[in-house]
Amino acid sequence: MIPFNNLKIQYERYSNEYENKVHEVLSSGWYVLGKEVEAFEEEFAHYIGCEYCVGLASGLDALKLGIRSLGIGKDDEVIVAANSYIACIMGITENDATPIFVEPDDNYNIDVSQIKKKITKKTKGILAVHLYGTPCDMDALLKICKDYGLYLIEDCSQSHGATWNSKKTGSFGDVSCFSFYPTKGCGGFGDGGCVVTNSFDIRNKVRVLRNYGSEKKYHFSEVGLNSRLDEIQAGLLRIKLKYLEELNQERIENAKLYIKNIHNKNIVLPKELENAKSVWHQFVIQSPTRDKLKQYLSEHNVQSEIHYPIPPHLSEAYSYLMYKRGDFPYTEKLSDSVLSLPLYNGIDKKDIMYITKLISEYKGI
Ligand SMILES: *Cc1c(COP(=O)(O)O)cnc(C)c1O
């Protein structure tokens, strides 16, 4: 079986460094918010091209606290692509704000031409999700935010290192959110996340909120969370970050191999905007007979996944928003036709060639 993902290969590549770091932190006697977290925050901010980074416990917390730090809350609206991952929407609703959905375009990211008609007096910001590792049209989003006085929030949980006009995703927003969940491009060995920003104020707010709202030991200025990145995780992420460019490059080459070698007029291949450079968190194709294709691949020993089978507006969790099937037809069509192929670091090029051959020969329209 060609698995959909295999995280062990990456661990084994750098296992000495990882293991030495774990021992170093264990023997230091300091385990939460210490010098590894500080060093990682500095290194990650520098990598993205921002002033500040604040390490957190998860990508969802990054969204929750990033959005909260902008003062977005009850009665406010945030515009977001309807095909986003559910956590993006939870980052909005956990602040009691309302997600306003916009259909994606052919690059799976928010269709910038459909945003303006959704802006109301309540709109406070746009959450730009760089889905599957492919940057959104940042020029258009920056212009809309400037023209309408909106905050730009980036969700870079799938796009660590991806660029728009050679600038990294995460360097455009007022606040940008990242996940370090193990399967992400800059994945750790457990949960983790961060926000990056150029604002000293936002940085300070998030630092207070991640630690129960404590500005000074045992003085609590507001009700915060416990959302701290631990020392072992930060130490391991510092190692991962050193190799991130190399790991991204490997995925870019593998994505090119897929694109070059899949020849089937019934299969839609992924595209990128001209100024965008994807890091291919997922390699997503479309087929009108997606479930049959998935079954066919599985019968030929290839695992594949669906990102995502149920769009947030039809998710049970959001039934209270009262949307129904047909409200976002393009998003719904994508949920029924997208399929992600294996593209993990360390995948054998022979396996990719085998998968491209299978898909090229697939006859089920
Ligand atoms: C993974 C992911 C998140 C959530 O990150 P966690 O660390 O799992 O909380 C948020 N947004 C996007 C786009 C993601 O892919």
mmCIF file of C-alpha atoms in Angstrom, residues 113-268:
data_model
loop_
_atom_site.group_PDB
_atom_site.id
_atom_site.type_symbol
_atom_site.label_atom_id
_atom_site.label_comp_id
_atom_site.label_asym_id
_atom_site.label_seq_id
_atom_site.Cartn_x
_atom_site.Cartn_y
_atom_site.Cartn_z
ATOM 1 C CA SER A 113 -14.234 39.252 -7.204
ATOM 2 C CA GLN A 114 -17.113 38.176 -4.927
ATOM 3 C CA ILE A 115 -15.947 39.839 -1.707
ATOM 4 C CA LYS A 116 -17.184 43.421 -2.088
ATOM 5 C CA LYS A 117 -20.864 42.493 -2.292
ATOM 6 C CA LYS A 118 -20.530 40.747 1.090
ATOM 7 C CA ILE A 119 -19.099 43.751 2.944
ATOM 8 C CA THR A 120 -21.513 45.383 5.412
ATOM 9 C CA LYS A 121 -21.238 47.848 8.297
ATOM 10 C CA LYS A 122 -20.497 44.885 10.536
ATOM 11 C CA THR A 123 -17.557 43.580 8.502
ATOM 12 C CA LYS A 124 -14.336 43.861 10.491
ATOM 13 C CA GLY A 125 -11.925 41.688 8.588
ATOM 14 C CA ILE A 126 -11.095 39.134 5.929
ATOM 15 C CA LEU A 127 -9.619 35.781 6.894
ATOM 16 C CA ALA A 128 -7.403 34.681 3.994
ATOM 17 C CA VAL A 129 -6.866 30.923 4.141
ATOM 18 C CA HIS A 130 -4.046 29.748 1.876
ATOM 19 C CA LEU A 131 -5.667 26.394 1.257
ATOM 20 C CA TYR A 132 -3.579 23.354 0.284
ATOM 21 C CA GLY A 133 -0.439 25.534 0.529
ATOM 22 C CA THR A 134 -1.402 27.842 -2.336
ATOM 23 C CA PRO A 135 -1.329 31.595 -1.620
ATOM 24 C CA CYS A 136 -4.479 33.688 -2.068
ATOM 25 C CA ASP A 137 -4.416 36.742 -4.354
ATOM 26 C CA MET A 138 -2.765 39.001 -1.791
ATOM 27 C CA ASP A 139 -2.651 42.117 -3.988
ATOM 28 C CA ALA A 140 -6.428 42.045 -4.368
ATOM 29 C CA LEU A 141 -7.026 41.265 -0.679
ATOM 30 C CA LEU A 142 -4.699 44.026 0.534
ATOM 31 C CA LYS A 143 -6.463 46.504 -1.742
ATOM 32 C CA ILE A 144 -9.953 45.565 -0.544
ATOM 33 C CA CYS A 145 -8.841 45.731 3.110
ATOM 34 C CA LYS A 146 -7.282 49.134 2.556
ATOM 35 C CA ASP A 147 -10.266 50.531 0.615
ATOM 36 C CA TYR A 148 -12.821 49.349 3.186
ATOM 37 C CA GLY A 149 -10.750 49.729 6.368
ATOM 38 C CA LEU A 150 -10.786 46.007 7.170
ATOM 39 C CA TYR A 151 -8.281 43.887 9.041
ATOM 40 C CA LEU A 152 -6.461 41.206 7.077
ATOM 41 C CA ILE A 153 -5.970 37.954 8.955
ATOM 42 C CA GLU A 154 -3.995 35.167 7.298
ATOM 43 C CA ASP A 155 -4.383 31.483 8.064
ATOM 44 C CA CYS A 156 -1.053 29.972 7.014
ATOM 45 C CA SER A 157 -1.560 26.602 8.673
ATOM 46 C CA GLN A 158 -1.088 24.925 5.278
ATOM 47 C CA SER A 159 1.322 27.399 3.698
ATOM 48 C CA HIS A 160 4.508 27.662 5.780
ATOM 49 C CA GLY A 161 7.056 29.073 3.346
ATOM 50 C CA ALA A 162 4.692 29.649 0.399
ATOM 51 C CA THR A 163 5.196 33.030 -1.282
ATOM 52 C CA TRP A 164 3.228 35.727 -3.117
ATOM 53 C CA ASN A 165 5.464 38.018 -5.175
ATOM 54 C CA SER A 166 8.419 36.377 -3.398
ATOM 55 C CA LYS A 167 7.096 37.449 0.045
ATOM 56 C CA LYS A 168 6.107 34.725 2.490
ATOM 57 C CA THR A 169 2.481 34.129 3.357
ATOM 58 C CA GLY A 170 2.046 35.399 6.890
ATOM 59 C CA SER A 171 3.924 38.618 6.190
ATOM 60 C CA PHE A 172 0.891 40.428 4.710
ATOM 61 C CA GLY A 173 -1.753 40.253 7.426
ATOM 62 C CA ASP A 174 -2.325 42.430 10.479
ATOM 63 C CA VAL A 175 -2.063 39.120 12.253
ATOM 64 C CA SER A 176 -1.229 35.726 10.750
ATOM 65 C CA CYS A 177 -1.939 32.329 12.237
ATOM 66 C CA PHE A 178 0.009 29.072 11.920
ATOM 67 C CA SER A 179 -0.463 25.485 13.080
ATOM 68 C CA PHE A 180 2.459 23.169 13.809
ATOM 69 C CA TYR A 181 0.340 20.017 13.888
ATOM 70 C CA PRO A 182 2.544 17.065 12.794
ATOM 71 C CA THR A 183 1.146 16.775 9.243
ATOM 72 C CA LYS A 184 1.657 20.472 8.443
ATOM 73 C CA GLY A 185 4.620 21.694 6.413
ATOM 74 C CA CYS A 186 6.407 22.965 9.498
ATOM 75 C CA GLY A 187 4.949 20.220 11.659
ATOM 76 C CA GLY A 188 6.166 19.338 15.122
ATOM 77 C CA PHE A 189 5.711 16.204 17.192
ATOM 78 C CA GLY A 190 2.467 17.086 18.893
ATOM 79 C CA ASP A 191 0.278 20.171 18.904
ATOM 80 C CA GLY A 192 1.530 23.705 18.469
ATOM 81 C CA GLY A 193 0.819 26.988 16.728
ATOM 82 C CA CYS A 194 1.742 30.660 16.650
ATOM 83 C CA VAL A 195 0.722 34.088 15.476
ATOM 84 C CA VAL A 196 3.080 36.427 13.667
ATOM 85 C CA THR A 197 2.596 40.170 13.392
ATOM 86 C CA ASN A 198 4.443 43.432 12.917
ATOM 87 C CA SER A 199 2.414 45.090 15.674
ATOM 88 C CA PHE A 200 4.037 45.272 19.118
ATOM 89 C CA ASP A 201 0.553 45.795 20.603
ATOM 90 C CA ILE A 202 -0.921 42.652 19.052
ATOM 91 C CA ARG A 203 2.145 40.686 20.074
ATOM 92 C CA ASN A 204 1.752 41.848 23.663
ATOM 93 C CA LYS A 205 -1.984 41.108 23.742
ATOM 94 C CA VAL A 206 -1.488 37.554 22.489
ATOM 95 C CA ARG A 207 1.371 36.967 24.936
ATOM 96 C CA VAL A 208 -0.913 37.960 27.812
ATOM 97 C CA LEU A 209 -3.885 35.946 26.518
ATOM 98 C CA ARG A 210 -1.883 32.731 26.060
ATOM 99 C CA ASN A 211 -1.024 32.796 29.764
ATOM 100 C CA TYR A 212 -4.455 33.181 31.483
ATOM 101 C CA GLY A 213 -4.492 36.900 30.743
ATOM 102 C CA SER A 214 -1.570 37.449 33.062
ATOM 103 C CA GLU A 215 0.580 40.495 32.449
ATOM 104 C CA LYS A 216 2.435 40.175 35.695
ATOM 105 C CA LYS A 217 2.704 36.994 37.735
ATOM 106 C CA TYR A 218 -0.629 36.366 39.538
ATOM 107 C CA HIS A 219 -2.134 39.634 38.182
ATOM 108 C CA PHE A 220 -4.848 38.893 35.628
ATOM 109 C CA SER A 221 -5.975 41.727 33.387
ATOM 110 C CA GLU A 222 -8.517 39.645 31.418
ATOM 111 C CA VAL A 223 -9.791 36.090 31.019
ATOM 112 C CA GLY A 224 -7.281 34.310 28.841
ATOM 113 C CA LEU A 225 -6.385 30.760 27.875
ATOM 114 C CA ASN A 226 -3.674 28.331 28.745
ATOM 115 C CA SER A 227 -2.149 28.145 25.276
ATOM 116 C CA ARG A 228 1.582 27.890 25.704
ATOM 117 C CA LEU A 229 4.069 26.256 23.385
ATOM 118 C CA ASP A 230 6.256 23.889 25.381
ATOM 119 C CA GLU A 231 10.032 23.808 25.321
ATOM 120 C CA ILE A 232 10.465 20.359 23.766
ATOM 121 C CA GLN A 233 8.070 21.221 20.946
ATOM 122 C CA ALA A 234 9.759 24.574 20.300
ATOM 123 C CA GLY A 235 13.188 22.933 20.309
ATOM 124 C CA LEU A 236 12.049 20.319 17.788
ATOM 125 C CA LEU A 237 10.387 22.986 15.625
ATOM 126 C CA ARG A 238 13.661 24.945 15.508
ATOM 127 C CA ILE A 239 15.229 21.892 13.867
ATOM 128 C CA LYS A 240 12.296 21.435 11.483
ATOM 129 C CA LEU A 241 12.478 25.095 10.484
ATOM 130 C CA LYS A 242 16.131 24.710 9.446
ATOM 131 C CA TYR A 243 15.089 22.095 6.878
ATOM 132 C CA LEU A 244 11.754 23.606 5.849
ATOM 133 C CA GLU A 245 12.952 25.159 2.573
ATOM 134 C CA GLU A 246 14.476 21.863 1.537
ATOM 135 C CA LEU A 247 11.339 19.930 2.490
ATOM 136 C CA ASN A 248 9.137 22.410 0.613
ATOM 137 C CA GLN A 249 11.345 22.144 -2.469
ATOM 138 C CA GLU A 250 10.987 18.379 -2.446
ATOM 139 C CA ARG A 251 7.173 18.673 -2.383
ATOM 140 C CA ILE A 252 7.237 21.259 -5.182
ATOM 141 C CA GLU A 253 9.222 18.843 -7.363
ATOM 142 C CA ASN A 254 6.864 15.989 -6.606
ATOM 143 C CA ALA A 255 3.837 18.157 -7.423
ATOM 144 C CA LYS A 256 5.441 19.012 -10.776
ATOM 145 C CA LEU A 257 5.955 15.335 -11.434
ATOM 146 C CA TYR A 258 2.245 14.694 -10.852
ATOM 147 C CA ILE A 259 1.191 17.589 -13.081
ATOM 148 C CA LYS A 260 3.527 16.574 -15.899
ATOM 149 C CA ASN A 261 2.505 12.946 -15.929
ATOM 150 C CA ILE A 262 -1.249 12.844 -15.331
ATOM 151 C CA HIS A 263 -2.951 12.761 -18.736
ATOM 152 C CA ASN A 264 -6.676 12.373 -18.355
ATOM 153 C CA LYS A 265 -9.096 14.938 -19.745
ATOM 154 C CA ASN A 266 -11.662 14.146 -17.074
ATOM 155 C CA ILE A 267 -9.325 14.997 -14.230
ATOM 156 C CA VAL A 268 -8.852 18.620 -13.118
#
